[in-house]
Amino acid sequence: MIQLENVSRRWPDFSIRNVTLRVCEGDYLVIVGPTGAGKTLLLELLLGIHQPDEGRILIDGQDMTILPPEKRGIGMVYQDYVLFPHLNVERNLTFGLAYSRPRPSRSEASRKAAEIAHLLGITHLLHRYPATLSGGEKQRVAIGRAIMTEPRVLLLDEPFSALDRRTARRLRSELRSLHKSEGLTILHVTHDLTEARQIGGPIALIHEGELNALGAAEELIRRPPNLFAANFFGAINIYEARVEDRSGEIYAVAGPIAAPLGSGASGTPWLMVHPDEIVLFEPTAAGIGAVHCEVAGLSDEGNYVAVQLRVSGLPDPLIAYTGRQWLRTRGIELGDAVIADLSRAIHVLDEANK
Amino acid sequence: MIVPNAQAGEPPAGVEYAHRAIISHRFHRLSIFTWTLIAAPFLAGFLLLRLYAVAVGIVAIAAVAGTLAHDFRRTAARRGKDAALVVFAIVGSLLIFFIILPILDLLFTTPMSGVLKMARDPSVQQALYITLGSALVATAMSLLFGVPLGYVLAREQFTGKAIAEGIVDLPVVIPHTIAGIALLFIFGRAGVLGAPLKEHLNVQIGDSFGGIVAAMLFVSLPFLVNLSRDGFLGIDPRMENVARSLGATRLEAFVRVTLPLAWRSLLSGAVMTWARAISEFGSIAVIAYYPKTINTLLFEWYNFFGYTYTKPLAALLLIVALGIFVLLRATAKLRRTQHDPA
């Protein structure tokens, strides 16, 4: 298990602040965040290239905070592979074996390299030099080189972002099965949300050197804890709300939308309305939490139709997803009035703005 | 990219091909007219000079003719003459002429027999050995101390780094006689280090082989430090990070990854340091006039016996220097082909 406890490090122009994170053995944690959020620096802190000013880094309960990288047993794979250009693929793979104890003999090392090469499908490349390999091949070699020494943790820094989409998808699924079959613990940095969702593991969102949010992928996307996370995960229908006391209960209110606030909330609350949880009715119907609105736009998105709803009291139109069938049978067109039931769709971003 | 002047019959080979195309493109901007004008001062100089110049003139004419013939194959792209470029080329070629003329003159007007006689002179041989040897020692020392310094300057950010880099460059701007005098105050018989060295270890640096080495080291160290620093800067530090994640210590990563990738820069820096050390005179004349290096010997002969007597020796040393120059260019070319981080 990897534990980061309040890890902080200041550089002249950037800092990592108070990162506390726990990754269990065999987990596959995806670290996401915008460019310049400090994702790579966080990995390099873990790797031991940089030392934290404060906090501790533990792996399997052992304090690693001040150990040099070579004593940590952590494998690293960079986006642009960083293969040793003066060594052929086999020597790249066996590079780290020189430092394992007991040191394997040359034939043992080659056998192991052949094994890993077989696993990654690069057997035919063993005697080639990195400069002659394609991007996908280089990345396989880089992954192979990192797992040759059987590291306790594998760090991947945007490993697929330099590859074309097809190669990236193939390597991603290969890596997932490798993760399962070898029981590897992986920390995978990416700025690609689709990639993060496809991997399916828990997600840590990093923003300006801080851990912004942590949780299962779907949970974070459904219920982002704060405004930044909501925006990062591509949420729509976000409205600034004001706090209102309604006969003893505290509510976050934006126009006709209201939701009870948790007790620990501070700062300006924001409300988010899930477009696929909005239930639309014809104007004759009525229900709890129903909001009267006017259809201001319709756009066919393939599997669903995005309906723009003009709601009085809201600065921007509310977007709702609905079936094409529903619209057609009722003959709903631009300018028609509908009623939207938001009771299941509202989510409060209560951790202020972060 | 459109490559108008690609060599016919050559297979496109990626970057190298594009690079060559750019060069050949620039090359052809200076077409017939320009090349004739560039060649004019050369030709004039050669014709005004004596017979040897005619030989060189023929070579120059052949070179220009070759260029013209080469140019003739492309007709479309070279219509627009760039007047400013032509003027620049003519003015610039005068400078080249200024460099090449004394060198050619010295080489061609000195009888070979005189040069060979010089080469067999024991005092010349002695001076040559001392010069080459002390330059070699100075180069070895600059490698020993300069490579670690270059590495630190390339990899670490620290307060005072700019100052350290400035200090490394100082010997380039300090007049060498002044450097010699300053060194004398340190290593001379009464110097801060010279006196205790003499007293306790009986090592004398002033007027000795050691003095020559010290002077050479002082004036040539910047080349090695700067070139090795640039060489290390060209190697992705993440290469070392990966090596360390695989279990190598920093030193092991340096030896197994950084050094094999940077050796061309180090070699180039070492050869440049060596060449600079060999050509040093000013500071050596002050701190260690004896034993005589070739430059000291040449200076002394010139003072005592005059120009004509010294000329064969100068020609001999020029030939040695040209040999070193070829070596220098070869290693510089090697350095440019340093492995790309793949």
XYZ file of C-alpha atoms in Angstrom:
696
model
C 0.000 0.000 0.000
C 1.224 3.484 -0.870
C 0.473 6.287 1.531
C 1.134 9.944 1.048
C 0.576 11.887 4.242
C 0.292 15.657 3.928
C 3.050 15.760 1.338
C 4.112 19.303 0.501
C 6.938 20.674 -1.571
C 7.583 24.245 -2.583
C 9.483 25.290 -5.681
C 10.095 28.905 -6.609
C 7.225 28.934 -9.104
C 5.048 26.008 -8.067
C 4.139 23.978 -5.048
C 2.549 20.692 -4.140
C 0.387 21.224 -1.077
C -0.863 18.796 1.515
C -1.469 15.801 -0.669
C -2.850 12.864 1.291
C -3.506 9.792 -0.746
C -3.755 6.073 -0.167
C -3.407 3.454 -2.869
C -3.929 -0.194 -1.952
C -1.837 -3.007 -3.336
C -3.094 -4.084 -6.734
C -5.065 -0.889 -7.250
C -5.025 1.077 -10.466
C -5.292 4.737 -9.568
C -5.759 7.266 -12.332
C -4.470 10.750 -11.620
C -6.090 13.432 -13.733
C -5.842 17.192 -13.856
C -5.278 20.030 -16.264
C -1.861 20.749 -17.736
C 0.477 22.226 -15.152
C -1.507 20.890 -12.198
C 1.546 19.134 -10.784
C 0.714 15.563 -11.772
C 4.194 14.726 -13.025
C 5.821 16.406 -10.031
C 3.637 14.311 -7.754
C 4.869 11.154 -9.496
C 8.460 12.355 -9.240
C 7.972 13.001 -5.533
C 6.808 9.414 -5.196
C 9.715 8.221 -7.307
C 12.161 10.122 -5.126
C 13.515 12.536 -7.721
C 12.272 15.333 -5.489
C 11.995 15.215 -1.720
C 8.984 16.678 0.073
C 9.510 19.590 2.471
C 6.808 18.227 4.723
C 4.804 15.063 5.084
C 5.655 11.415 4.657
C 5.604 8.848 1.893
C 5.120 5.241 2.977
C 5.080 2.090 0.920
C 3.874 -1.037 2.685
C 4.309 0.802 5.952
C 7.963 1.551 5.264
C 8.917 5.233 5.376
C 10.302 6.157 1.958
C 10.290 9.909 2.380
C 14.035 10.432 2.169
C 15.109 7.277 0.320
C 16.791 7.832 -3.058
C 14.890 6.540 -6.123
C 17.062 3.449 -6.493
C 16.036 2.188 -3.061
C 12.291 2.562 -3.552
C 11.458 -0.184 -6.010
C 9.200 2.044 -8.082
C 9.027 1.737 -11.848
C 8.557 4.791 -14.035
C 7.254 5.105 -17.589
C 7.283 8.531 -19.233
C 5.083 9.846 -22.002
C 7.951 10.003 -24.477
C 9.381 6.619 -23.442
C 12.904 7.877 -22.532
C 14.535 4.674 -23.714
C 18.315 4.477 -23.527
C 19.210 5.251 -27.149
C 22.668 3.674 -26.962
C 21.343 0.276 -25.867
C 19.293 -2.170 -27.901
C 15.887 -3.313 -26.732
C 17.204 -6.326 -24.858
C 19.815 -4.246 -23.020
C 17.158 -1.645 -22.262
C 15.011 -4.365 -20.740
C 17.811 -5.914 -18.713
C 19.259 -2.575 -17.554
C 17.789 -2.819 -14.075
C 18.686 -6.473 -13.509
C 22.283 -5.438 -12.826
C 21.036 -4.019 -9.542
C 18.729 -6.789 -8.366
C 19.998 -9.047 -5.624
C 21.040 -11.731 -6.236
C 22.260 -10.473 -9.559
C 21.039 -12.813 -12.299
C 23.540 -14.325 -14.725
C 23.636 -13.071 -18.276
C 21.682 -16.048 -19.616
C 19.108 -15.680 -16.860
C 18.754 -11.999 -17.707
C 18.230 -12.749 -21.409
C 15.691 -15.421 -20.544
C 13.780 -12.971 -18.412
C 13.962 -10.297 -21.104
C 12.603 -12.832 -23.600
C 9.761 -13.647 -21.197
C 8.756 -10.016 -20.764
C 9.199 -9.370 -24.482
C 6.852 -12.269 -25.184
C 4.325 -10.878 -22.722
C 4.383 -7.508 -24.490
C 4.705 -8.864 -28.009
C 8.091 -7.307 -28.730
C 10.152 -10.480 -29.108
C 11.056 -9.617 -32.688
C 12.479 -6.261 -31.588
C 14.977 -7.483 -29.005
C 18.048 -6.674 -31.080
C 16.851 -3.405 -32.546
C 17.807 0.048 -31.286
C 15.178 2.493 -29.944
C 15.625 4.954 -32.816
C 14.277 2.333 -35.227
C 11.071 1.602 -33.295
C 7.596 3.056 -33.719
C 5.958 4.972 -30.879
C 3.827 2.042 -29.785
C 6.822 -0.303 -29.851
C 8.895 2.133 -27.829
C 6.173 2.414 -25.214
C 5.970 -1.391 -24.935
C 9.712 -1.491 -24.376
C 9.469 1.272 -21.762
C 6.730 -0.625 -19.916
C 8.699 -3.850 -20.213
C 11.824 -2.199 -18.880
C 9.906 -0.870 -15.890
C 8.306 -4.189 -14.951
C 11.503 -6.241 -15.477
C 12.704 -5.393 -11.981
C 9.332 -6.339 -10.478
C 8.684 -2.959 -8.897
C 6.253 -2.590 -6.025
C 4.564 0.265 -7.839
C 4.453 1.290 -11.465
C 4.137 5.000 -12.253
C 2.879 5.920 -15.699
C 3.173 9.546 -16.788
C 0.752 10.092 -19.679
C 2.027 6.883 -21.253
C -0.277 6.876 -24.257
C -0.707 10.532 -25.127
C 2.010 10.494 -27.782
C 0.490 7.487 -29.543
C -2.203 7.356 -32.180
C -5.643 6.498 -30.878
C -5.759 2.911 -32.057
C -2.374 1.995 -30.647
C -3.255 3.775 -27.425
C -6.474 1.815 -27.058
C -4.717 -1.499 -27.679
C -1.917 -0.743 -25.256
C -4.408 0.457 -22.663
C -6.298 -2.792 -22.642
C -3.043 -4.776 -22.653
C -1.876 -2.779 -19.683
C -5.137 -3.483 -17.884
C -4.782 -7.213 -18.352
C -1.127 -6.980 -17.299
C -2.294 -5.139 -14.198
C -4.685 -7.993 -13.427
C -2.384 -10.898 -14.266
C 0.718 -9.535 -12.530
C -1.100 -7.906 -9.635
C 0.691 -4.626 -10.302
C -0.067 -1.484 -8.340
C -0.299 1.305 -10.872
C -0.527 5.080 -10.668
C -1.415 6.399 -14.065
C -1.317 10.105 -14.858
C -3.393 11.338 -17.759
C -5.133 14.467 -18.889
C -7.487 12.436 -21.081
C -10.823 11.893 -19.350
C -11.948 9.221 -21.778
C -8.812 7.268 -20.959
C -9.445 7.716 -17.246
C -12.997 6.398 -17.590
C -11.944 3.469 -19.727
C -9.398 2.328 -17.184
C -12.194 2.355 -14.667
C -10.130 2.542 -11.499
C -10.472 5.228 -8.855
C -9.606 8.751 -9.945
C -7.609 11.416 -8.137
C -8.083 14.923 -9.456
C -5.117 17.252 -8.991
C -5.492 21.006 -9.305
C -2.775 23.595 -8.661
C -0.693 21.174 -6.663
C -3.516 20.025 -4.438
C -5.634 16.910 -4.347
C -8.992 18.287 -5.422
C -11.123 15.174 -5.437
C -10.747 11.445 -5.053
C -13.201 8.682 -5.764
C -14.562 6.118 -8.193
C -14.721 7.409 -11.740
C -18.509 7.287 -12.136
C -19.130 8.686 -8.686
C -16.842 11.681 -9.340
C -18.445 12.371 -12.665
C -21.970 12.034 -11.238
C -21.298 13.843 -8.015
C -18.261 16.091 -8.266
C -17.580 17.593 -4.836
C -16.774 21.096 -6.046
C -17.063 23.531 -8.895
C -13.602 22.848 -10.316
C -14.174 19.101 -10.393
C -17.599 19.589 -11.972
C -16.132 21.749 -14.723
C -13.170 19.434 -15.212
C -15.388 16.395 -15.627
C -17.404 18.271 -18.203
C -20.595 18.913 -16.230
C -23.205 21.250 -17.700
C -26.099 23.086 -16.035
C -24.062 24.656 -13.262
C -25.586 27.643 -11.453
C -24.323 29.893 -8.732
C -26.705 29.717 -5.776
C -27.425 31.798 -2.708
C -27.933 30.476 0.776
C -31.465 30.773 2.116
C -32.926 29.957 5.496
C -36.324 28.338 4.984
C -37.969 27.932 8.351
C -34.832 26.657 10.056
C -33.449 24.633 7.185
C -30.592 25.937 5.070
C -31.102 25.756 1.322
C -28.990 26.561 -1.735
C -31.241 28.397 -4.149
C -30.786 29.407 -7.778
C -33.974 30.711 -9.374
C -36.613 27.999 -9.098
C -34.002 25.346 -8.212
C -33.341 24.612 -4.570
C -31.595 21.920 -2.612
C -30.877 21.466 1.100
C -27.321 22.310 2.078
C -25.176 20.034 4.208
C -24.111 21.389 7.554
C -20.404 21.665 6.766
C -20.882 23.860 3.719
C -19.012 27.116 3.400
C -18.681 29.834 0.819
C -20.921 30.220 -2.192
C -22.735 26.991 -3.022
C -23.159 25.974 -6.655
C -25.944 23.805 -7.987
C -25.531 21.298 -10.740
C -28.428 19.717 -12.608
C -27.827 16.385 -14.312
C -29.283 16.696 -17.813
C -30.126 12.992 -18.045
C -31.981 12.946 -14.722
C -34.407 15.692 -15.671
C -37.848 14.270 -16.339
C -39.993 16.256 -18.763
C -43.776 16.422 -18.699
C -46.418 18.022 -20.824
C -47.664 21.281 -19.297
C -50.907 19.626 -18.163
C -49.087 17.465 -15.649
C -47.735 18.710 -12.335
C -45.396 17.275 -9.762
C -43.185 17.975 -6.792
C -40.072 19.970 -7.670
C -41.513 20.699 -11.064
C -40.336 23.767 -12.931
C -42.194 25.502 -15.715
C -40.076 26.153 -18.750
C -40.098 26.881 -22.431
C -38.318 24.892 -25.122
C -35.647 27.220 -26.516
C -33.675 24.773 -28.589
C -33.516 21.163 -29.723
C -30.385 19.413 -30.885
C -30.204 15.816 -31.937
C -27.162 14.148 -30.333
C -27.708 10.721 -31.884
C -28.852 8.567 -28.992
C -30.788 11.346 -27.334
C -32.027 14.865 -27.901
C -30.636 17.773 -25.906
C -33.477 20.119 -25.075
C -32.640 23.694 -24.143
C -35.145 24.907 -21.582
C -35.596 28.576 -20.815
C -36.389 28.898 -17.137
C -37.272 32.207 -15.558
C -34.827 33.040 -12.791
C -31.914 31.114 -14.343
C -29.252 33.036 -16.265
C -28.597 30.267 -18.806
C -30.987 27.777 -20.349
C -31.190 24.408 -18.660
C -30.185 21.442 -20.816
C -32.158 18.213 -20.495
C -31.590 14.966 -22.333
C -34.631 13.120 -23.488
C -35.642 10.455 -25.990
C -36.556 11.352 -29.559
C -39.692 9.245 -29.190
C -40.990 11.265 -26.255
C -40.724 14.508 -28.200
C -42.268 13.073 -31.351
C -45.350 11.468 -29.773
C -46.171 14.694 -27.975
C -45.328 16.942 -30.892
C -43.095 19.165 -28.785
C -41.502 21.964 -30.796
C -39.587 25.187 -30.211
C -41.464 27.638 -28.047
C -43.702 24.997 -26.446
C -44.119 24.997 -22.702
C -43.045 21.939 -20.718
C -42.682 21.038 -17.093
C -39.388 19.655 -15.820
C -39.148 17.488 -12.733
C -35.666 18.128 -11.270
C -36.154 16.315 -7.972
C -33.591 13.606 -8.758
C -31.318 15.729 -10.915
C -30.000 18.387 -8.528
C -26.570 18.014 -6.984
C -24.979 20.545 -4.641
C -21.317 21.417 -5.153
C -20.834 22.251 -1.527
C -17.087 22.350 -1.239
C -17.131 25.955 -2.415
C -15.042 26.616 -5.519
C -11.674 25.058 -4.748
C 7.566 21.525 -47.085
C 8.356 22.199 -50.686
C 11.850 21.207 -51.618
C 12.714 22.988 -54.834
C 16.366 22.067 -55.043
C 16.375 18.466 -53.957
C 19.173 16.486 -55.476
C 17.885 14.411 -58.330
C 18.095 10.674 -57.904
C 18.394 10.756 -54.147
C 15.809 8.803 -52.211
C 13.875 10.878 -49.703
C 15.069 9.840 -46.278
C 13.113 11.791 -43.720
C 14.764 14.509 -41.682
C 18.219 14.076 -43.112
C 16.836 14.551 -46.557
C 14.904 17.679 -45.599
C 17.950 19.072 -43.838
C 20.142 18.540 -46.866
C 17.485 20.102 -49.049
C 17.515 23.233 -46.892
C 21.284 23.469 -47.165
C 21.258 22.969 -50.899
C 18.484 25.528 -51.161
C 20.544 28.183 -49.374
C 23.542 27.167 -51.395
C 21.796 27.921 -54.624
C 20.766 31.389 -53.635
C 24.426 32.252 -54.266
C 24.442 31.352 -57.915
C 26.778 31.987 -60.873
C 27.079 35.737 -60.564
C 27.570 35.719 -56.834
C 30.101 32.955 -56.865
C 32.128 34.758 -59.511
C 32.201 37.873 -57.369
C 33.182 35.889 -54.316
C 35.964 34.246 -56.208
C 37.251 37.526 -57.655
C 39.354 38.743 -54.707
C 40.788 35.261 -54.331
C 41.737 35.128 -57.953
C 43.169 38.627 -57.888
C 45.264 37.795 -54.850
C 46.496 34.563 -56.273
C 47.421 36.115 -59.604
C 49.276 39.001 -58.000
C 51.261 36.555 -55.903
C 53.873 34.149 -57.146
C 53.705 30.729 -58.740
C 52.244 28.713 -55.870
C 49.326 31.048 -55.952
C 48.595 30.055 -59.518
C 48.191 26.465 -58.396
C 45.764 27.491 -55.702
C 44.034 29.760 -58.174
C 43.438 26.812 -60.462
C 41.903 24.892 -57.588
C 39.704 27.875 -56.725
C 38.618 28.299 -60.328
C 37.810 24.610 -60.526
C 35.723 24.918 -57.385
C 33.840 27.917 -58.771
C 33.395 26.223 -62.142
C 32.057 23.164 -60.374
C 29.568 25.345 -58.551
C 28.538 27.038 -61.754
C 28.000 23.730 -63.479
C 25.990 22.622 -60.489
C 23.978 25.826 -60.604
C 23.322 25.595 -64.283
C 21.059 22.656 -63.766
C 18.453 24.779 -62.099
C 17.188 27.640 -64.105
C 13.935 28.739 -62.573
C 14.699 29.386 -58.939
C 17.726 31.657 -59.269
C 16.370 34.541 -61.322
C 15.910 36.937 -58.446
C 19.359 38.164 -57.434
C 19.610 39.457 -53.920
C 21.881 42.494 -54.156
C 22.500 42.813 -50.429
C 23.473 39.168 -50.233
C 25.960 39.656 -53.049
C 27.568 42.631 -51.307
C 27.734 40.759 -48.015
C 29.318 37.811 -49.761
C 32.009 39.965 -51.355
C 32.806 41.812 -48.140
C 32.837 38.552 -46.203
C 35.082 36.833 -48.673
C 37.741 39.477 -48.046
C 37.889 38.308 -44.449
C 38.357 34.733 -45.520
C 41.070 35.859 -47.844
C 42.713 37.708 -44.968
C 42.896 34.472 -42.971
C 43.941 32.164 -45.734
C 46.598 34.346 -47.365
C 49.244 34.418 -44.583
C 48.710 30.714 -43.963
C 49.145 29.800 -47.605
C 52.082 32.136 -47.929
C 53.888 30.610 -44.987
C 53.250 27.100 -46.230
C 54.186 27.683 -49.859
C 57.158 30.018 -49.563
C 59.060 27.933 -47.018
C 61.338 25.303 -48.545
C 60.309 21.802 -47.419
C 63.931 20.901 -46.718
C 64.097 23.656 -44.101
C 60.947 22.397 -42.461
C 62.267 18.846 -42.329
C 65.555 20.071 -40.887
C 63.608 21.817 -38.164
C 61.670 18.671 -37.435
C 64.954 16.864 -36.796
C 66.394 19.572 -34.532
C 66.639 18.163 -30.975
C 65.733 21.441 -29.286
C 62.623 21.712 -31.465
C 61.692 18.110 -30.772
C 62.226 18.683 -27.078
C 59.995 21.765 -27.106
C 57.382 19.930 -29.110
C 57.292 17.027 -26.642
C 57.028 19.393 -23.719
C 54.224 21.323 -25.366
C 52.174 18.334 -26.466
C 52.826 16.525 -23.177
C 51.962 19.421 -20.895
C 48.859 20.134 -22.980
C 47.874 16.493 -22.555
C 48.319 16.677 -18.783
C 46.389 19.944 -18.666
C 43.592 18.337 -20.690
C 43.497 15.299 -18.405
C 43.274 17.568 -15.379
C 40.560 19.674 -16.950
C 38.603 16.478 -17.681
C 39.049 15.312 -14.105
C 37.781 18.576 -12.632
C 35.807 20.085 -15.491
C 33.450 17.180 -16.217
C 32.045 17.064 -12.668
C 31.693 20.852 -12.711
C 29.984 20.745 -16.100
C 27.587 18.090 -14.806
C 26.657 20.074 -11.715
C 26.139 23.225 -13.791
C 23.958 21.299 -16.216
C 21.797 19.478 -13.663
C 21.423 21.609 -10.575
C 19.873 24.966 -9.896
C 21.512 26.757 -7.012
C 22.086 30.269 -5.785
C 25.260 31.649 -7.256
C 25.113 29.390 -10.282
C 25.301 32.376 -12.632
C 28.331 33.608 -10.719
C 30.008 30.204 -10.964
C 29.374 30.147 -14.705
C 30.768 33.643 -15.027
C 33.917 32.662 -13.159
C 34.408 29.700 -15.467
C 34.367 32.094 -18.432
C 36.753 34.597 -16.832
C 39.993 33.124 -18.248
C 38.666 33.829 -21.730
C 38.637 37.593 -21.161
C 41.674 38.008 -18.887
C 44.721 38.920 -21.003
C 47.003 35.917 -20.806
C 50.086 37.769 -19.628
C 48.020 39.024 -16.716
C 46.832 35.477 -16.061
C 50.482 34.427 -15.972
C 51.398 37.110 -13.461
C 48.375 36.276 -11.305
C 49.310 32.605 -11.358
C 52.874 33.528 -10.434
C 51.604 35.143 -7.247
C 49.959 31.843 -6.330
C 52.401 29.270 -7.651
C 55.639 31.289 -7.768
C 58.508 30.653 -5.391
C 57.010 33.084 -2.869
C 53.397 32.397 -3.847
C 50.558 31.447 -1.528
C 50.684 27.824 -2.671
C 54.082 27.897 -4.355
C 56.067 28.576 -1.169
C 54.615 25.745 0.983
C 54.750 23.350 -1.972
C 58.444 24.100 -2.404
C 59.168 23.969 1.295
C 57.307 20.786 2.274
C 57.103 18.739 -0.905
C 60.031 20.193 -2.819
C 57.718 20.778 -5.743
C 58.433 23.817 -7.840
C 55.753 25.074 -10.136
C 57.249 28.296 -11.465
C 59.678 27.665 -14.345
C 58.805 23.986 -14.562
C 56.635 21.527 -16.437
C 54.054 22.032 -13.694
C 54.021 25.755 -14.344
C 53.315 25.194 -18.011
C 50.469 22.848 -17.115
C 49.048 25.348 -14.624
C 49.080 28.146 -17.206
C 47.560 25.919 -19.893
C 44.880 24.664 -17.517
C 43.953 28.200 -16.514
C 43.440 29.474 -20.026
C 41.819 26.396 -21.572
C 39.528 25.129 -18.809
C 36.483 27.178 -19.957
C 36.265 25.205 -23.178
C 35.980 21.878 -21.455
C 33.605 23.010 -18.723
C 31.288 24.742 -21.172
C 31.273 21.984 -23.745
C 30.705 19.251 -21.197
C 27.946 21.305 -19.583
C 26.276 21.748 -22.969
C 26.717 18.047 -23.654
C 25.024 17.115 -20.375
C 22.278 19.667 -20.987
C 21.531 17.842 -24.227
C 20.741 14.654 -22.340
C 17.272 14.382 -20.856
C 17.657 14.229 -17.063
C 14.668 11.887 -17.049
C 16.990 9.350 -18.659
C 18.837 9.338 -15.341
C 15.542 9.298 -13.421
C 14.534 6.118 -15.224
C 17.944 4.541 -14.661
C 17.641 5.328 -10.969
C 14.101 3.966 -10.783
C 15.602 0.738 -12.137
C 18.014 0.577 -9.236
C 21.088 2.478 -10.416
C 22.623 5.029 -8.075
C 23.242 8.488 -9.444
C 26.859 7.618 -10.139
C 25.898 4.358 -11.858
C 23.310 6.191 -13.940
C 25.971 8.736 -14.857
C 28.439 6.053 -15.893
C 25.998 3.784 -17.733
C 23.678 6.320 -19.337
C 24.892 9.920 -19.255
C 28.550 9.331 -20.057
C 27.962 6.993 -23.028
C 25.554 9.571 -24.444
C 27.730 12.615 -23.774
C 31.172 11.276 -24.644
C 31.235 13.032 -28.008
C 30.817 16.395 -26.335
C 33.459 15.542 -23.778
C 35.878 14.405 -26.478
C 35.218 17.516 -28.493
C 35.760 19.651 -25.395
C 38.958 17.792 -24.557
C 40.389 18.243 -28.049
C 39.487 21.919 -27.990
C 41.104 22.303 -24.578
C 44.191 20.504 -25.807
C 44.398 22.661 -28.929
C 43.953 25.837 -26.908
C 46.634 24.678 -24.456
C 49.099 24.013 -27.264
C 48.655 27.467 -28.739
C 49.095 29.210 -25.376
C 52.085 31.518 -25.056
C 51.441 34.656 -22.980
C 50.836 33.168 -19.556
C 53.445 30.436 -20.045
C 56.091 33.015 -20.926
C 55.459 34.694 -17.581
C 55.126 31.738 -15.221
C 57.413 29.176 -16.890
C 59.748 30.504 -19.556
C 61.780 27.329 -18.997
C 61.496 24.533 -20.002
C 60.728 25.975 -23.400
C 57.509 25.190 -25.202
C 57.374 25.518 -28.976
C 55.839 28.949 -28.712
C 58.500 30.144 -26.315
C 61.171 28.690 -28.575
C 59.691 30.386 -31.620
C 59.456 33.687 -29.784
C 63.070 33.453 -28.634
C 64.391 32.518 -32.075
C 62.481 35.332 -33.641
C 63.944 37.773 -31.128
C 67.533 36.534 -31.518
C 67.785 35.365 -35.113
C 65.004 37.164 -36.921
C 62.259 36.388 -39.360
C 64.026 34.359 -42.025
C 65.635 31.978 -39.581
C 62.359 31.351 -37.741
C 60.178 30.834 -40.783
C 60.783 27.070 -41.247
C 59.962 26.485 -37.585
C 56.799 28.551 -37.927
C 55.840 26.541 -41.003
C 56.421 23.291 -39.117
C 54.264 24.439 -36.217
C 51.612 25.590 -38.633
C 51.478 22.102 -40.137
C 51.123 20.630 -36.629
C 48.357 23.131 -35.880
C 46.517 22.285 -39.092
C 46.657 18.619 -38.132
C 45.121 19.498 -34.762
C 42.524 21.589 -36.577
C 41.427 18.601 -38.646
C 41.098 16.595 -35.441
C 39.094 19.420 -33.889
C 36.661 19.588 -36.777
C 36.242 15.834 -36.800
C 35.352 15.726 -33.103
C 33.071 18.747 -33.417
C 31.210 16.905 -36.145
C 30.946 13.872 -33.868
C 29.501 16.069 -31.159
C 26.732 17.282 -33.418
C 25.670 13.707 -34.034
C 25.137 13.072 -30.318
C 22.360 10.530 -29.898
C 18.908 11.969 -30.057
C 16.984 11.001 -26.953
C 14.749 8.471 -28.644
